[in-house]
Amino acid sequence: MKMYDIIKKKRDGEELSAAEMAYVVEGAVTGSIADYQLTALLMAIFFQGMGERETADLTAALAASGTQIVLDSLKAVDKHSTGGVGDTTTLIVAPVVAACGVPVAKMTGRGLGHTGGTVDKLESIPGFSSALPPEQFRAQVAKLGLALASASAELVPADKVLYALRDVTATVESVPLIASSIMSKKIAAGATHIVLDVKYGRGAFMQEQHAAELLATTMVDIGQRVGRPTTAILTSMDAPLGNAIGNALEIKEALAILSGSGGSPDLRAVSLAIAREMVLHYYPHFSPDAAQHMAEHALSSGAAMQKFAAVVAAQGGDLTRPLPTASLSYTVTAPRGGYVAAIDPLALGSIAVDLGAGRHKKDDPIDYGAGMVLHARVGTRVAFGQPLLTAYASGVVSTETQAALNSAVRIADSLVTPTPLILKTVAATAPPDVH
Amino acid sequence: MKMYDIIKKKRDGEELSAAEMAYVVEGAVTGSIADYQLTALLMAIFFQGMGERETADLTAALAASGTQIVLDSLKAVDKHSTGGVGDTTTLIVAPVVAACGVPVAKMTGRGLGHTGGTVDKLESIPGFSSALPPEQFRAQVAKLGLALASASAELVPADKVLYALRDVTATVESVPLIASSIMSKKIAAGATHIVLDVKYGRGAFMQEQHAAELLATTMVDIGQRVGRPTTAILTSMDAPLGNAIGNALEIKEALAILSGSGGSPDLRAVSLAIAREMVLHYYPHFSPDAAQHMAEHALSSGAAMQKFAAVVAAQGGDLTRPLPTASLSYTVTAPRGGYVAAIDPLALGSIAVDLGAGRHKKDDPIDYGAGMVLHARVGTRVAFGQPLLTAYASGVVSTETQAALNSAVRIADSLVTPTPLILKTVAATAPPDVH
């Protein structure tokens, strides 16, 4: 097999075989294929796309490129979000479904750019450790039904090589490459069933609805072809999902939802929809309504809150100690009366990074207390001078940042219909063309 | 300026600016742009193509990437062939036009694969040296009106980098990249006027007529935009152009045409057509007929032969000593009577390499006496047993090679109309959109 022939084949619009995909992935990991040949292939894929069978073969080859976790339980249902702003769903969904009896062995990551990372949020809890050795990870899943660990470096090394090359060659924006990258990591982490929260809208990776739908369909198809049943929910990211953006602030909001004392209704609704789909994978004889009811009961009964507290304690965290807070704040008030028409998630996500809540570069330190909290959501009626949001930082909030915060919320005279929060659910219907 | 942005711009179908082209070429030469970014851009160019202005800007940037020869004469008319089998035109055209008073400062190359190189052919003449220092090169052009030297390594270093990357990433077959590569080398070698022999057909780099026409038009447009008037002639490469394939054998055929004692009429006709266009560039007030007549007279009068002999002598060659010959030969005879319907140039070119006349790899040695001579051309009426071609080699001609030789010539019952030998001439007509 020759890399030249593989590049030419793809360049000319032909589908690559499973053996060819395995050859490319192996060459990427071992370095036996030069980077300049890999990037030529990636650009050819950008233009020619990939077939469903081909995409699934790439995903399987990627997943097999490093350590593959095999969990003890018969079923391991995992969730993944394509990334948004104020998206604290994992911290709500995981204890909810664990409280429903669904074991959750959650590998999760750190934030980069305007989207946060679950590991960072959890590590804002005093004492919490996400670095679980594999045995402890498995033991905790067996005992508590839930463990939340940072993703091991040995998972899917080929994806790291290919993603680093895509990142500098303008080949990130390819649906089959994005889909195979995401799915390979879920598969290698041991998920037998996968629920995806695919965001669309201004603050999402996929801004266009049709692109998000295509990504969702592609990933559901991959899951079916590689024998890991997958469901995707398309949800709106036109505004921050939760009221809080920033690590300790998002932990506080998650605790508020878990305890029933408050939090964003949108964050609660999306979390319950994801939980419902995870419950349905675990209990396939349930109706969607029954699964939804089970998830809601786990919240309202306090069972999810108890599960979360037990897991935090098992991983060294102490919820009785105060969460980090920032010393300074700046509140944006309504410049006039009206209805909140838009809250720019991308702008607020970027400002949150500037405030210290996120990272510009991979090794930047994080200020756990920094970030912001929304006091109004899209559709809220506000009076002149009413607080819209408060930003928190350890240093002075610059006038530029204040101006950016002021223009991130738009007020209109009349109520604007927002995009649907939960647009649709995409699940595999018919068996794929098995090859 | 960032390479990422340049790749993305081209990926999205936009045209790159002259400054961006210069940045890429500079980065390729200095190594400041990584190979994996260069190949991603090359693949994006493969898919998105390049505009005329953009292609000319790339050509100019390539030409400026290394040494640029400035010749003393006001005009320096150069010729280039896109490569074929049995193509000895340079050895005929150069002395013909020099005998017409057109100074020719010819930089030429070595062969690789099934196409031969003029330097290799010349070096089969005992004593001939193609390694002329720049001062000697210029002095000989001034004195004799013709010098034939091997191309210096410092010409267009960026093209060497880019071509080596294209060669291993399936991005060679891009018309604007091919056109800018060829034209940049002619421009850097000091040509003020360029005549191109663009081949189409089975033995050509561009097999399809429309692709060859597009390449010709693209190069003529580049020439006009960079102020180096260019004419292209489209000629057929469905059969070997000359009767001889192989270095000393081609020298013998060139001498036969220069002395009027024989040689392929097709080779003579294409050589005269190229010479005509070169003469027209030098004497723009001439009519095409007058230029053609002048070139034919240079041949028939023996002036071209005298010029060639003087140049060979000036470069150390001795035409009175015998040319290298091969010790063994194998003659293919007609398996039946009929008309020669096809002679496969690609097959014969490859066999010639196997016989020792060419190189599989860059540093392979060459057997100057090896190769083959055709005794019949397409359209020739042959009787059973009549010799069709003779192959020459220093070692035994294997039975596989014999079989390949036997099947390279096809005999039919009736006369087949060949593709036109000289299809058309492409010259710039209107001034380009000057930017």
CSV table of N, CA and C in Angstrom, one decimal, chain A residues 248-350:
chain,number,residue,atom,x,y,z
A,248,ALA,N,-16.5,27.9,38.9
A,248,ALA,CA,-17.2,27.8,40.1
A,248,ALA,C,-18.6,28.3,40.0
A,249,LEU,N,-18.8,29.3,39.1
A,249,LEU,CA,-20.1,29.8,38.9
A,249,LEU,C,-21.1,28.8,38.3
A,250,GLU,N,-20.5,28.0,37.4
A,250,GLU,CA,-21.3,26.9,36.8
A,250,GLU,C,-21.6,25.8,37.8
A,251,ILE,N,-20.6,25.5,38.7
A,251,ILE,CA,-20.8,24.5,39.7
A,251,ILE,C,-22.0,24.9,40.6
A,252,LYS,N,-22.0,26.2,40.9
A,252,LYS,CA,-23.1,26.7,41.8
A,252,LYS,C,-24.5,26.6,41.0
A,253,GLU,N,-24.5,26.9,39.7
A,253,GLU,CA,-25.8,26.7,39.0
A,253,GLU,C,-26.2,25.2,38.9
A,254,ALA,N,-25.2,24.3,38.7
A,254,ALA,CA,-25.5,22.9,38.6
A,254,ALA,C,-26.1,22.5,40.0
A,255,LEU,N,-25.5,22.9,41.1
A,255,LEU,CA,-26.0,22.6,42.4
A,255,LEU,C,-27.4,23.1,42.6
A,256,ALA,N,-27.7,24.3,42.1
A,256,ALA,CA,-29.0,24.9,42.2
A,256,ALA,C,-30.0,24.1,41.5
A,257,ILE,N,-29.7,23.6,40.3
A,257,ILE,CA,-30.6,22.7,39.5
A,257,ILE,C,-30.8,21.4,40.2
A,258,LEU,N,-29.7,20.8,40.7
A,258,LEU,CA,-29.7,19.5,41.3
A,258,LEU,C,-30.6,19.6,42.6
A,259,SER,N,-30.5,20.7,43.3
A,259,SER,CA,-31.2,20.9,44.6
A,259,SER,C,-32.6,21.4,44.4
A,260,GLY,N,-32.9,21.8,43.1
A,260,GLY,CA,-34.3,22.4,42.8
A,260,GLY,C,-34.4,23.8,43.3
A,261,SER,N,-33.3,24.5,43.6
A,261,SER,CA,-33.5,25.8,44.2
A,261,SER,C,-33.3,26.9,43.1
A,262,GLY,N,-33.1,26.6,41.9
A,262,GLY,CA,-33.0,27.6,40.8
A,262,GLY,C,-32.3,27.1,39.6
A,263,GLY,N,-31.6,28.1,39.0
A,263,GLY,CA,-30.8,27.8,37.7
A,263,GLY,C,-31.6,28.0,36.5
A,264,SER,N,-30.9,28.0,35.4
A,264,SER,CA,-31.6,28.3,34.1
A,264,SER,C,-32.5,27.2,33.7
A,265,PRO,N,-33.8,27.5,33.4
A,265,PRO,CA,-34.7,26.5,32.9
A,265,PRO,C,-34.3,25.8,31.6
A,266,ASP,N,-33.6,26.6,30.8
A,266,ASP,CA,-33.1,26.0,29.5
A,266,ASP,C,-32.1,24.9,29.8
A,267,LEU,N,-31.2,25.2,30.7
A,267,LEU,CA,-30.1,24.2,31.1
A,267,LEU,C,-30.8,23.0,31.7
A,268,ARG,N,-31.8,23.2,32.5
A,268,ARG,CA,-32.5,22.1,33.1
A,268,ARG,C,-33.2,21.2,32.0
A,269,ALA,N,-33.9,21.9,31.1
A,269,ALA,CA,-34.6,21.2,30.0
A,269,ALA,C,-33.7,20.3,29.1
A,270,VAL,N,-32.6,20.9,28.7
A,270,VAL,CA,-31.7,20.2,27.8
A,270,VAL,C,-31.0,19.0,28.6
A,271,SER,N,-30.7,19.3,29.9
A,271,SER,CA,-30.1,18.2,30.7
A,271,SER,C,-31.1,17.0,30.8
A,272,LEU,N,-32.3,17.3,31.0
A,272,LEU,CA,-33.3,16.3,31.2
A,272,LEU,C,-33.6,15.5,29.9
A,273,ALA,N,-33.5,16.2,28.7
A,273,ALA,CA,-33.7,15.6,27.4
A,273,ALA,C,-32.5,14.6,27.2
A,274,ILE,N,-31.3,15.1,27.5
A,274,ILE,CA,-30.1,14.2,27.3
A,274,ILE,C,-30.3,13.0,28.2
A,275,ALA,N,-30.6,13.2,29.5
A,275,ALA,CA,-30.8,12.2,30.5
A,275,ALA,C,-31.9,11.2,30.0
A,276,ARG,N,-32.9,11.7,29.4
A,276,ARG,CA,-34.0,10.8,28.9
A,276,ARG,C,-33.5,9.8,27.9
A,277,GLU,N,-32.7,10.4,26.9
A,277,GLU,CA,-32.1,9.5,25.9
A,277,GLU,C,-31.1,8.5,26.4
A,278,MET,N,-30.4,8.9,27.4
A,278,MET,CA,-29.4,7.9,28.1
A,278,MET,C,-30.2,6.8,28.8
A,279,VAL,N,-31.3,7.2,29.5
A,279,VAL,CA,-32.1,6.2,30.2
A,279,VAL,C,-32.7,5.2,29.2
A,280,LEU,N,-33.2,5.8,28.0
A,280,LEU,CA,-33.8,5.0,27.0
A,280,LEU,C,-32.8,3.9,26.4
A,281,HIS,N,-31.5,4.3,26.3
A,281,HIS,CA,-30.5,3.4,25.8
A,281,HIS,C,-30.3,2.2,26.8
A,282,TYR,N,-30.4,2.6,28.1
A,282,TYR,CA,-30.2,1.6,29.1
A,282,TYR,C,-31.4,0.7,29.4
A,283,TYR,N,-32.5,1.3,29.3
A,283,TYR,CA,-33.8,0.6,29.5
A,283,TYR,C,-34.6,0.7,28.2
A,284,PRO,N,-34.2,-0.1,27.2
A,284,PRO,CA,-34.8,0.1,25.8
A,284,PRO,C,-36.3,-0.2,25.8
A,285,HIS,N,-36.8,-0.9,26.8
A,285,HIS,CA,-38.3,-1.2,26.8
A,285,HIS,C,-39.1,0.0,27.3
A,286,PHE,N,-38.4,1.0,27.9
A,286,PHE,CA,-39.2,2.2,28.4
A,286,PHE,C,-39.7,3.0,27.2
A,287,SER,N,-40.8,3.7,27.5
A,287,SER,CA,-41.3,4.7,26.5
A,287,SER,C,-40.5,6.0,26.8
A,288,PRO,N,-40.4,6.9,25.8
A,288,PRO,CA,-39.7,8.2,26.0
A,288,PRO,C,-40.3,8.9,27.2
A,289,ASP,N,-41.7,8.9,27.3
A,289,ASP,CA,-42.3,9.6,28.4
A,289,ASP,C,-41.9,9.0,29.8
A,290,ALA,N,-41.8,7.7,29.8
A,290,ALA,CA,-41.4,7.0,31.1
A,290,ALA,C,-40.0,7.4,31.4
A,291,ALA,N,-39.1,7.4,30.4
A,291,ALA,CA,-37.7,7.8,30.7
A,291,ALA,C,-37.6,9.2,31.1
A,292,GLN,N,-38.4,10.1,30.5
A,292,GLN,CA,-38.4,11.5,30.9
A,292,GLN,C,-38.8,11.6,32.4
A,293,HIS,N,-39.9,10.9,32.7
A,293,HIS,CA,-40.4,11.0,34.0
A,293,HIS,C,-39.4,10.5,35.1
A,294,MET,N,-38.7,9.4,34.7
A,294,MET,CA,-37.7,8.8,35.6
A,294,MET,C,-36.6,9.8,35.9
A,295,ALA,N,-36.2,10.5,34.8
A,295,ALA,CA,-35.1,11.5,35.0
A,295,ALA,C,-35.6,12.7,35.8
A,296,GLU,N,-36.8,13.2,35.6
A,296,GLU,CA,-37.3,14.3,36.3
A,296,GLU,C,-37.5,13.9,37.8
A,297,HIS,N,-37.9,12.7,38.1
A,297,HIS,CA,-38.0,12.2,39.4
A,297,HIS,C,-36.7,12.2,40.2
A,298,ALA,N,-35.6,11.8,39.4
A,298,ALA,CA,-34.3,11.7,40.0
A,298,ALA,C,-33.8,13.1,40.5
A,299,LEU,N,-34.3,14.1,39.7
A,299,LEU,CA,-34.0,15.5,40.1
A,299,LEU,C,-34.8,15.9,41.3
A,300,SER,N,-36.1,15.8,41.1
A,300,SER,CA,-37.0,16.4,42.2
A,300,SER,C,-37.0,15.6,43.5
A,301,SER,N,-36.6,14.4,43.5
A,301,SER,CA,-36.5,13.6,44.7
A,301,SER,C,-35.3,13.9,45.5
A,302,GLY,N,-34.3,14.6,44.8
A,302,GLY,CA,-33.0,14.8,45.5
A,302,GLY,C,-32.0,13.7,45.3
A,303,ALA,N,-32.4,12.6,44.6
A,303,ALA,CA,-31.5,11.5,44.4
A,303,ALA,C,-30.3,11.9,43.6
A,304,ALA,N,-30.5,12.7,42.6
A,304,ALA,CA,-29.4,13.2,41.7
A,304,ALA,C,-28.4,14.0,42.6
A,305,MET,N,-29.0,14.9,43.4
A,305,MET,CA,-28.1,15.7,44.3
A,305,MET,C,-27.3,14.8,45.2
A,306,GLN,N,-27.9,13.8,45.8
A,306,GLN,CA,-27.2,12.9,46.7
A,306,GLN,C,-26.1,12.2,46.0
A,307,LYS,N,-26.4,11.8,44.7
A,307,LYS,CA,-25.4,11.0,43.9
A,307,LYS,C,-24.2,11.9,43.6
A,308,PHE,N,-24.5,13.2,43.3
A,308,PHE,CA,-23.4,14.1,42.9
A,308,PHE,C,-22.5,14.3,44.2
A,309,ALA,N,-23.2,14.5,45.3
A,309,ALA,CA,-22.4,14.8,46.6
A,309,ALA,C,-21.5,13.6,46.9
A,310,ALA,N,-22.1,12.4,46.7
A,310,ALA,CA,-21.3,11.2,47.0
A,310,ALA,C,-20.1,11.0,46.1
A,311,VAL,N,-20.3,11.4,44.8
A,311,VAL,CA,-19.2,11.2,43.9
A,311,VAL,C,-18.1,12.3,44.2
A,312,VAL,N,-18.5,13.5,44.4
A,312,VAL,CA,-17.6,14.6,44.7
A,312,VAL,C,-16.8,14.2,46.0
A,313,ALA,N,-17.4,13.6,47.0
A,313,ALA,CA,-16.7,13.2,48.2
A,313,ALA,C,-15.8,12.1,47.9
A,314,ALA,N,-16.2,11.1,47.1
A,314,ALA,CA,-15.3,10.0,46.7
A,314,ALA,C,-14.1,10.4,46.0
A,315,GLN,N,-14.2,11.5,45.3
A,315,GLN,CA,-13.0,12.0,44.5
A,315,GLN,C,-12.3,13.2,45.3
A,316,GLY,N,-12.6,13.2,46.6
A,316,GLY,CA,-11.8,14.2,47.4
A,316,GLY,C,-12.4,15.6,47.6
A,317,GLY,N,-13.5,15.8,46.9
A,317,GLY,CA,-14.0,17.2,46.9
A,317,GLY,C,-14.8,17.4,48.2
A,318,ASP,N,-14.9,18.7,48.6
A,318,ASP,CA,-15.6,19.1,49.8
A,318,ASP,C,-16.6,20.2,49.5
A,319,LEU,N,-17.9,19.8,49.4
A,319,LEU,CA,-18.9,20.8,49.0
A,319,LEU,C,-19.3,21.7,50.2
A,320,THR,N,-18.8,21.4,51.4
A,320,THR,CA,-19.1,22.2,52.5
A,320,THR,C,-18.2,23.4,52.6
A,321,ARG,N,-17.1,23.3,51.9
A,321,ARG,CA,-16.2,24.5,51.9
A,321,ARG,C,-16.6,25.4,50.8
A,322,PRO,N,-16.3,26.7,50.9
A,322,PRO,CA,-16.8,27.7,49.9
A,322,PRO,C,-16.1,27.5,48.6
A,323,LEU,N,-16.8,27.7,47.5
A,323,LEU,CA,-16.2,27.7,46.2
A,323,LEU,C,-15.4,29.0,46.0
A,324,PRO,N,-14.4,28.9,45.1
A,324,PRO,CA,-13.7,30.1,44.8
A,324,PRO,C,-14.6,31.3,44.3
A,325,THR,N,-14.3,32.5,44.7
A,325,THR,CA,-15.0,33.6,44.2
A,325,THR,C,-14.0,34.7,43.7
A,326,ALA,N,-14.5,35.5,42.8
A,326,ALA,CA,-13.6,36.6,42.4
A,326,ALA,C,-13.9,37.9,43.2
A,327,SER,N,-12.9,38.7,43.3
A,327,SER,CA,-13.0,39.8,44.3
A,327,SER,C,-13.8,41.0,43.7
A,328,LEU,N,-13.7,41.1,42.4
A,328,LEU,CA,-14.4,42.3,41.7
A,328,LEU,C,-15.5,41.9,40.9
A,329,SER,N,-16.5,42.8,40.7
A,329,SER,CA,-17.6,42.5,39.8
A,329,SER,C,-18.0,43.8,39.1
A,330,TYR,N,-18.7,43.6,38.0
A,330,TYR,CA,-19.2,44.7,37.2
A,330,TYR,C,-20.6,44.2,36.6
A,331,THR,N,-21.6,45.0,36.9
A,331,THR,CA,-23.0,44.7,36.5
A,331,THR,C,-23.4,45.5,35.4
A,332,VAL,N,-24.0,44.9,34.3
A,332,VAL,CA,-24.6,45.5,33.2
A,332,VAL,C,-26.1,45.7,33.5
A,333,THR,N,-26.6,46.9,33.3
A,333,THR,CA,-28.0,47.1,33.5
A,333,THR,C,-28.7,47.5,32.2
A,334,ALA,N,-30.0,47.3,32.2
A,334,ALA,CA,-30.8,47.6,30.9
A,334,ALA,C,-30.7,49.1,30.6
A,335,PRO,N,-30.2,49.5,29.4
A,335,PRO,CA,-30.2,50.9,29.0
A,335,PRO,C,-31.5,51.5,28.7
A,336,ARG,N,-32.6,50.6,28.6
A,336,ARG,CA,-33.9,51.0,28.4
A,336,ARG,C,-34.9,49.8,28.7
A,337,GLY,N,-36.1,50.1,28.8
A,337,GLY,CA,-37.1,49.0,29.0
A,337,GLY,C,-37.4,48.3,27.8
A,338,GLY,N,-37.9,47.0,27.9
A,338,GLY,CA,-38.2,46.2,26.7
A,338,GLY,C,-38.0,44.8,27.0
A,339,TYR,N,-37.8,44.0,25.9
A,339,TYR,CA,-37.6,42.6,26.0
A,339,TYR,C,-36.2,42.2,25.6
A,340,VAL,N,-35.6,41.3,26.3
A,340,VAL,CA,-34.3,40.8,25.9
A,340,VAL,C,-34.4,40.0,24.6
A,341,ALA,N,-33.8,40.6,23.5
A,341,ALA,CA,-34.0,40.0,22.2
A,341,ALA,C,-32.9,39.0,21.9
A,342,ALA,N,-31.7,39.3,22.4
A,342,ALA,CA,-30.5,38.4,22.0
A,342,ALA,C,-29.4,38.6,23.1
A,343,ILE,N,-28.8,37.4,23.4
A,343,ILE,CA,-27.6,37.5,24.3
A,343,ILE,C,-26.5,36.7,23.5
A,344,ASP,N,-25.5,37.4,23.2
A,344,ASP,CA,-24.5,36.8,22.3
A,344,ASP,C,-23.6,35.8,23.0
A,345,PRO,N,-23.7,34.5,22.7
A,345,PRO,CA,-22.9,33.5,23.5
A,345,PRO,C,-21.5,33.6,23.2
A,346,LEU,N,-21.2,33.8,21.9
A,346,LEU,CA,-19.8,33.9,21.4
A,346,LEU,C,-19.0,35.0,22.1
A,347,ALA,N,-19.7,36.2,22.1
A,347,ALA,CA,-19.1,37.4,22.8
A,347,ALA,C,-18.8,37.1,24.3
A,348,LEU,N,-19.9,36.6,24.9
A,348,LEU,CA,-19.7,36.3,26.4
A,348,LEU,C,-18.7,35.2,26.7
A,349,GLY,N,-18.7,34.2,25.8
A,349,GLY,CA,-17.7,33.1,26.0
A,349,GLY,C,-16.3,33.7,25.9
A,350,SER,N,-16.1,34.6,24.9
A,350,SER,CA,-14.7,35.2,24.8
A,350,SER,C,-14.4,36.1,25.9
